[in-house]
């Protein structure tokens, strides 16, 4: 550590942002909602470590599941992520979240604006994920408290149109509400970069996927840890095979595998192939990840070992050291 910092020449508070103030955090970091991966245990571990953990609710989960996982995550601030396109078919999810009153609710990917005011009236901080600058402008007009600039590098579902850094710069210029950055942020260097640009914090999923607190199976975890930075692919293959109702503009980024390679570019044929759907369902049941999917972002190549969420958050906190070197006397 630099001598000037050891000697306390100047006290610099870098990791102090709208996000840390809003939720009483030590690190301006949100564990992104990851359906099937991040439930109450992971959210609790992230929050206990000084960031904000968020439960990911898939389209099919029941309100009872949401309440059960929220009880695990509770005890401090936590959030819940909902998929707007799925709520009309499962409105009890929204009712359950409204009753629970978590600190934060993310409603994204579909007609979310109708839910914003009711959540805010309940004292809940509302965010949505935007994959373009126009989406971020619309989010501000809808009344959200903050917007997540989600770049194409991010894992799971979203747009594949703009990378994180150009999107973040554009969104910061376009809106007045706080902006969080998502996509490819996997360690302290990534957090330092987006804070330096003006983001209020980072929205991070893949970096937490190697944590012992996730709901991933051992087989899926091993596959994730072995993946290279070039090992992901973006598309709608897995959604179409499962007959899921995701809006077509929101594909998913996952680890590339044999099933994806076979059907990429043949999605119309896949939509009518019931045997392919059955194979995918069976593969998910038995843990065959040459066929079954593991959603992950391009930061996956930086996830190399099993760790606790507390260890991951502590590493992100090193962003302060990276940023303070630029404020050292004589720098």
Coordinates of C-alpha atoms in Angstrom, one line a residue:
X1 CA 0.0 0.0 0.0
X2 CA 1.3 3.5 -0.8
X3 CA 3.1 5.3 2.0
X4 CA 0.8 8.4 1.7
X5 CA -2.2 6.2 2.4
X6 CA -0.5 4.3 5.3
X7 CA 0.4 7.6 6.9
X8 CA -3.1 9.0 6.6
X9 CA -1.9 12.0 4.6
X10 CA -5.4 12.4 3.2
X11 CA -8.6 10.7 4.0
X12 CA -10.5 9.9 0.8
X13 CA -13.9 8.3 0.9
X14 CA -14.4 6.8 -2.6
X15 CA -16.9 4.0 -2.0
X16 CA -19.6 6.5 -0.8
X17 CA -22.4 6.8 -3.3
X18 CA -26.2 7.1 -3.6
X19 CA -26.3 3.3 -3.4
X20 CA -24.3 3.0 -0.2
X21 CA -26.3 5.9 1.4
X22 CA -29.7 4.5 0.3
X23 CA -29.2 1.1 1.8
X24 CA -26.4 1.6 4.4
X25 CA -23.9 -0.5 2.4
X26 CA -20.1 -0.7 2.8
X27 CA -19.5 -1.4 -0.9
X28 CA -21.6 0.1 -3.8
X29 CA -22.4 -3.3 -5.1
X30 CA -25.7 -5.2 -5.8
X31 CA -25.8 -8.9 -6.3
X32 CA -28.0 -9.2 -9.4
X33 CA -31.1 -11.3 -9.3
X34 CA -30.3 -14.7 -10.9
X35 CA -33.3 -17.0 -11.1
X36 CA -32.3 -20.5 -10.3
X37 CA -29.0 -19.4 -8.9
X38 CA -29.5 -16.7 -6.3
X39 CA -32.1 -17.4 -3.7
X40 CA -32.4 -16.3 -0.1
X41 CA -29.1 -17.8 1.1
X42 CA -27.0 -16.0 -1.4
X43 CA -28.8 -12.7 -1.0
X44 CA -28.3 -12.9 2.8
X45 CA -24.6 -13.6 2.5
X46 CA -24.1 -10.7 0.1
X47 CA -26.0 -8.3 2.3
X48 CA -24.2 -9.5 5.5
X49 CA -20.9 -8.8 3.7
X50 CA -21.8 -5.2 3.2
X51 CA -23.3 -5.2 -0.4
X52 CA -27.0 -5.6 -1.3
X53 CA -28.2 -9.2 -2.1
X54 CA -31.2 -9.7 -4.4
X55 CA -33.4 -12.8 -4.8
X56 CA -34.1 -13.8 -8.4
X57 CA -37.7 -14.9 -9.0
X58 CA -38.3 -16.9 -12.1
X59 CA -41.6 -16.7 -14.0
X60 CA -42.9 -19.9 -12.5
X61 CA -42.1 -19.5 -8.7
X62 CA -45.0 -19.2 -6.3
X63 CA -45.6 -16.4 -3.9
X64 CA -45.0 -18.9 -1.2
X65 CA -41.5 -19.5 -2.6
X66 CA -40.8 -15.8 -2.6
X67 CA -41.9 -15.4 1.0
X68 CA -39.8 -18.4 2.1
X69 CA -36.7 -17.1 0.4
X70 CA -37.3 -13.6 1.7
X71 CA -37.4 -15.0 5.2
X72 CA -33.9 -16.4 4.7
X73 CA -32.6 -13.2 3.1
X74 CA -34.2 -10.9 5.8
X75 CA -32.5 -9.4 8.8
X76 CA -31.0 -6.6 6.8
X77 CA -31.6 -4.8 3.5
X78 CA -32.3 -7.1 0.5
X79 CA -34.0 -7.0 -2.8
X80 CA -36.2 -9.1 -5.1
X81 CA -36.0 -9.2 -8.9
X82 CA -39.2 -9.7 -10.9
X83 CA -39.7 -10.2 -14.7
X84 CA -42.3 -7.8 -15.9
X85 CA -43.4 -10.0 -18.9
X86 CA -44.3 -12.8 -16.5
X87 CA -46.3 -10.9 -13.9
X88 CA -49.6 -10.7 -15.8
X89 CA -49.7 -14.5 -15.8
X90 CA -48.6 -14.8 -12.2
X91 CA -49.8 -11.6 -10.4
X92 CA -49.5 -13.2 -7.0
X93 CA -45.8 -12.7 -7.3
X94 CA -46.2 -9.0 -7.3
X95 CA -48.7 -9.1 -4.4
X96 CA -46.3 -11.2 -2.3
X97 CA -43.4 -8.8 -3.0
X98 CA -45.6 -5.8 -2.1
X99 CA -46.5 -7.4 1.2
X100 CA -42.9 -8.2 2.0
X101 CA -41.7 -4.7 1.3
X102 CA -38.0 -5.5 0.6
X103 CA -35.6 -2.6 0.4
X104 CA -35.3 -2.8 -3.4
X105 CA -37.4 -4.3 -6.2
X106 CA -36.1 -4.7 -9.7
X107 CA -38.9 -5.0 -12.4
X108 CA -37.5 -5.5 -15.8
X109 CA -38.0 -7.0 -19.3
X110 CA -41.5 -6.1 -20.3
X111 CA -44.2 -3.6 -19.3
X112 CA -42.9 -2.7 -15.9
X113 CA -44.1 0.9 -15.7
X114 CA -47.5 0.0 -14.3
X115 CA -45.9 -1.4 -11.1
X116 CA -43.5 1.5 -10.3
X117 CA -45.8 3.8 -8.4
X118 CA -47.4 1.2 -6.2
X119 CA -44.0 -0.1 -5.2
X120 CA -42.7 3.4 -4.4
X121 CA -45.9 4.2 -2.4
X122 CA -45.0 1.1 -0.3
X123 CA -41.6 2.7 0.5
X124 CA -39.7 0.3 -1.8
X125 CA -36.8 1.5 -4.0
X126 CA -37.6 0.6 -7.6
X127 CA -35.1 0.0 -10.4
X128 CA -35.2 -1.5 -13.8
X129 CA -32.6 -2.7 -16.3
X130 CA -32.0 -0.9 -19.5
X131 CA -30.1 -2.2 -22.5
X132 CA -30.2 1.0 -24.5
X133 CA -30.2 4.7 -23.8
X134 CA -33.7 5.1 -24.9
X135 CA -34.8 2.4 -22.4
X136 CA -33.0 4.3 -19.7
X137 CA -34.8 7.5 -20.6
X138 CA -38.1 5.7 -20.5
X139 CA -37.2 4.3 -17.1
X140 CA -36.6 7.8 -15.7
X141 CA -39.9 9.0 -17.2
X142 CA -41.7 6.0 -15.6
X143 CA -40.5 7.2 -12.1
X144 CA -38.0 4.6 -11.1
X145 CA -35.5 5.5 -8.4
X146 CA -32.5 4.3 -10.4
X147 CA -31.7 2.6 -13.6
X148 CA -29.3 -0.3 -14.4
X149 CA -27.3 0.2 -17.6
X150 CA -27.1 -3.4 -18.6
X151 CA -24.5 -4.0 -21.3
X152 CA -24.4 -6.9 -23.8
X153 CA -21.6 -8.6 -21.8
X154 CA -24.0 -9.5 -18.9
X155 CA -25.2 -13.0 -18.3
X156 CA -28.8 -14.1 -18.4
X157 CA -31.5 -12.2 -20.2
X158 CA -31.4 -8.8 -21.7
X159 CA -30.5 -7.0 -24.9
X160 CA -27.3 -7.7 -27.0
X161 CA -27.1 -4.3 -28.6
X162 CA -24.6 -2.1 -26.7
X163 CA -21.6 -3.0 -24.6
X164 CA -21.4 -1.9 -21.0
X165 CA -18.9 0.9 -21.2
X166 CA -20.4 2.8 -24.2
X167 CA -23.9 2.3 -22.8
X168 CA -22.9 3.5 -19.3
X169 CA -21.4 6.7 -20.7
X170 CA -24.5 7.4 -22.8
X171 CA -26.9 6.7 -20.0
X172 CA -25.0 8.9 -17.5
X173 CA -25.3 11.8 -19.9
X174 CA -29.0 11.1 -20.7
X175 CA -30.6 10.7 -17.3
X176 CA -30.6 12.5 -13.9
X177 CA -31.4 9.6 -11.7
X178 CA -28.7 7.3 -10.3
X179 CA -27.2 4.8 -12.7
X180 CA -25.8 1.3 -11.8
X181 CA -23.6 -0.5 -14.3
X182 CA -24.1 -4.2 -15.2
X183 CA -22.3 -6.5 -17.6
X184 CA -18.7 -7.9 -17.4
X185 CA -18.0 -6.4 -14.0
X186 CA -16.3 -9.2 -12.1
X187 CA -13.8 -7.7 -9.7
X188 CA -12.5 -4.6 -8.1
X189 CA -11.0 -3.3 -11.3
X190 CA -14.5 -3.4 -13.0
X191 CA -16.1 -1.7 -10.0
X192 CA -13.4 1.0 -10.0
X193 CA -13.9 1.6 -13.7
X194 CA -17.7 2.2 -13.5
X195 CA -17.4 4.3 -10.3
X196 CA -14.8 6.5 -12.1
X197 CA -17.2 7.0 -15.0
X198 CA -19.9 8.2 -12.6
X199 CA -22.0 5.1 -11.8
X200 CA -23.5 4.9 -8.3
X201 CA -22.4 1.3 -8.1
X202 CA -22.2 -2.1 -9.9
X203 CA -24.9 -4.7 -10.5
X204 CA -23.1 -8.0 -10.5
X205 CA -24.2 -11.6 -11.2
X206 CA -21.6 -13.8 -12.7
X207 CA -18.9 -13.0 -10.1
X208 CA -21.1 -14.5 -7.4
X209 CA -21.9 -17.6 -9.4
X210 CA -18.9 -19.4 -8.0
X211 CA -20.0 -18.8 -4.4
X212 CA -20.8 -21.7 -2.1
X213 CA -24.1 -20.0 -1.2
X214 CA -25.6 -20.3 -4.7
X215 CA -28.3 -22.8 -5.7
X216 CA -26.1 -24.2 -8.5
X217 CA -25.4 -28.0 -8.5
X218 CA -21.9 -29.2 -8.0
X219 CA -21.8 -30.2 -11.7
X220 CA -22.9 -26.8 -12.9
X221 CA -20.4 -25.1 -10.6
X222 CA -17.6 -27.2 -12.0
X223 CA -18.6 -26.3 -15.5
X224 CA -18.8 -22.6 -14.6
X225 CA -15.3 -22.5 -13.0
X226 CA -13.8 -24.2 -16.1
X227 CA -15.3 -21.8 -18.6
X228 CA -13.1 -19.4 -20.5
X229 CA -13.9 -15.7 -21.2
X230 CA -14.9 -16.7 -24.8
X231 CA -17.1 -19.5 -23.6
X232 CA -20.5 -17.8 -23.6
X233 CA -23.1 -17.3 -26.4
X234 CA -26.1 -15.1 -26.8
X235 CA -29.4 -16.1 -28.3
X236 CA -33.0 -17.5 -27.8
X237 CA -32.3 -21.2 -28.2
X238 CA -32.9 -22.3 -24.6
X239 CA -36.1 -20.1 -24.3
X240 CA -37.6 -21.4 -27.5
X241 CA -36.8 -25.0 -26.6
X242 CA -38.7 -24.5 -23.3
X243 CA -41.5 -22.6 -24.9
X244 CA -40.9 -19.7 -22.5
X245 CA -42.7 -16.4 -23.1
X246 CA -39.7 -14.1 -23.1
X247 CA -40.2 -11.1 -25.4
X248 CA -38.0 -11.7 -28.5
X249 CA -35.8 -8.7 -27.9
X250 CA -34.5 -10.2 -24.7
X251 CA -32.3 -13.2 -25.5
X252 CA -30.0 -14.8 -23.0
X253 CA -26.3 -15.2 -22.5
X254 CA -25.2 -18.6 -21.3
X255 CA -22.3 -21.0 -21.5
X256 CA -22.0 -22.3 -25.0
X257 CA -22.7 -26.0 -25.3
X258 CA -23.6 -28.7 -27.8
X259 CA -27.3 -28.1 -27.7
X260 CA -26.9 -24.4 -28.4
X261 CA -24.5 -25.0 -31.3
X262 CA -26.9 -27.5 -32.8
X263 CA -29.9 -25.2 -32.8
X264 CA -28.4 -21.8 -33.3
X265 CA -29.9 -20.4 -36.5
X266 CA -32.6 -23.1 -36.6
X267 CA -34.9 -21.6 -34.0
X268 CA -38.0 -21.9 -36.1
X269 CA -37.4 -25.6 -36.5
X270 CA -36.6 -25.9 -32.8
X271 CA -40.0 -24.3 -31.9
X272 CA -41.8 -27.2 -33.4
X273 CA -39.5 -30.0 -32.2
X274 CA -41.1 -31.6 -29.1
X275 CA -38.3 -34.2 -28.8
X276 CA -35.7 -31.4 -28.4
X277 CA -37.8 -29.8 -25.7
X278 CA -38.0 -33.2 -23.9
X279 CA -34.2 -33.7 -24.2
X280 CA -33.6 -30.3 -22.6
X281 CA -36.0 -31.0 -19.8
X282 CA -34.3 -34.4 -19.1
X283 CA -30.9 -32.8 -19.3
X284 CA -31.8 -30.2 -16.7
X285 CA -33.2 -33.0 -14.4
X286 CA -30.0 -35.1 -14.6
X287 CA -27.4 -32.3 -14.8
X288 CA -26.2 -32.9 -18.4
X289 CA -24.8 -29.5 -19.2
X290 CA -23.8 -30.5 -22.8
X291 CA -27.5 -29.9 -23.3
X292 CA -28.8 -28.0 -20.2
X293 CA -28.0 -24.3 -19.8
X294 CA -26.0 -22.3 -17.4
X295 CA -26.6 -18.6 -17.8
X296 CA -23.4 -16.5 -17.3
X297 CA -21.8 -13.4 -18.6
X298 CA -18.5 -12.7 -20.3
X299 CA -16.8 -12.1 -16.9
X300 CA -17.0 -15.9 -16.3
X301 CA -13.3 -16.3 -17.2
X302 CA -12.5 -14.4 -14.0
X303 CA -14.4 -16.8 -11.8
X304 CA -11.9 -19.5 -11.0
X305 CA -12.6 -20.9 -7.6
X306 CA -15.3 -21.7 -5.0
X307 CA -15.5 -18.8 -2.6
X308 CA -17.9 -17.3 -0.1
X309 CA -19.9 -14.3 -1.0
X310 CA -18.1 -12.4 1.8
X311 CA -14.8 -13.1 0.1
X312 CA -16.2 -11.8 -3.2
X313 CA -17.5 -8.6 -1.7
X314 CA -14.3 -8.0 0.2
X315 CA -12.4 -8.3 -3.1
X316 CA -14.7 -5.7 -4.8
X317 CA -14.0 -3.4 -1.9
X318 CA -10.4 -3.1 -3.1
X319 CA -11.8 -0.7 -5.8
X320 CA -11.2 2.0 -3.2
X321 CA -7.5 1.4 -3.2
X322 CA -7.4 1.4 -7.0
X323 CA -9.2 4.8 -7.1
X324 CA -7.4 6.5 -4.3
X325 CA -4.0 6.1 -6.0
X326 CA -5.1 8.8 -8.4
X327 CA -5.7 11.2 -5.6
X328 CA -2.4 10.7 -3.8
X329 CA -0.4 13.9 -3.2
X330 CA 1.8 14.6 -6.2
X331 CA 0.0 12.0 -8.4

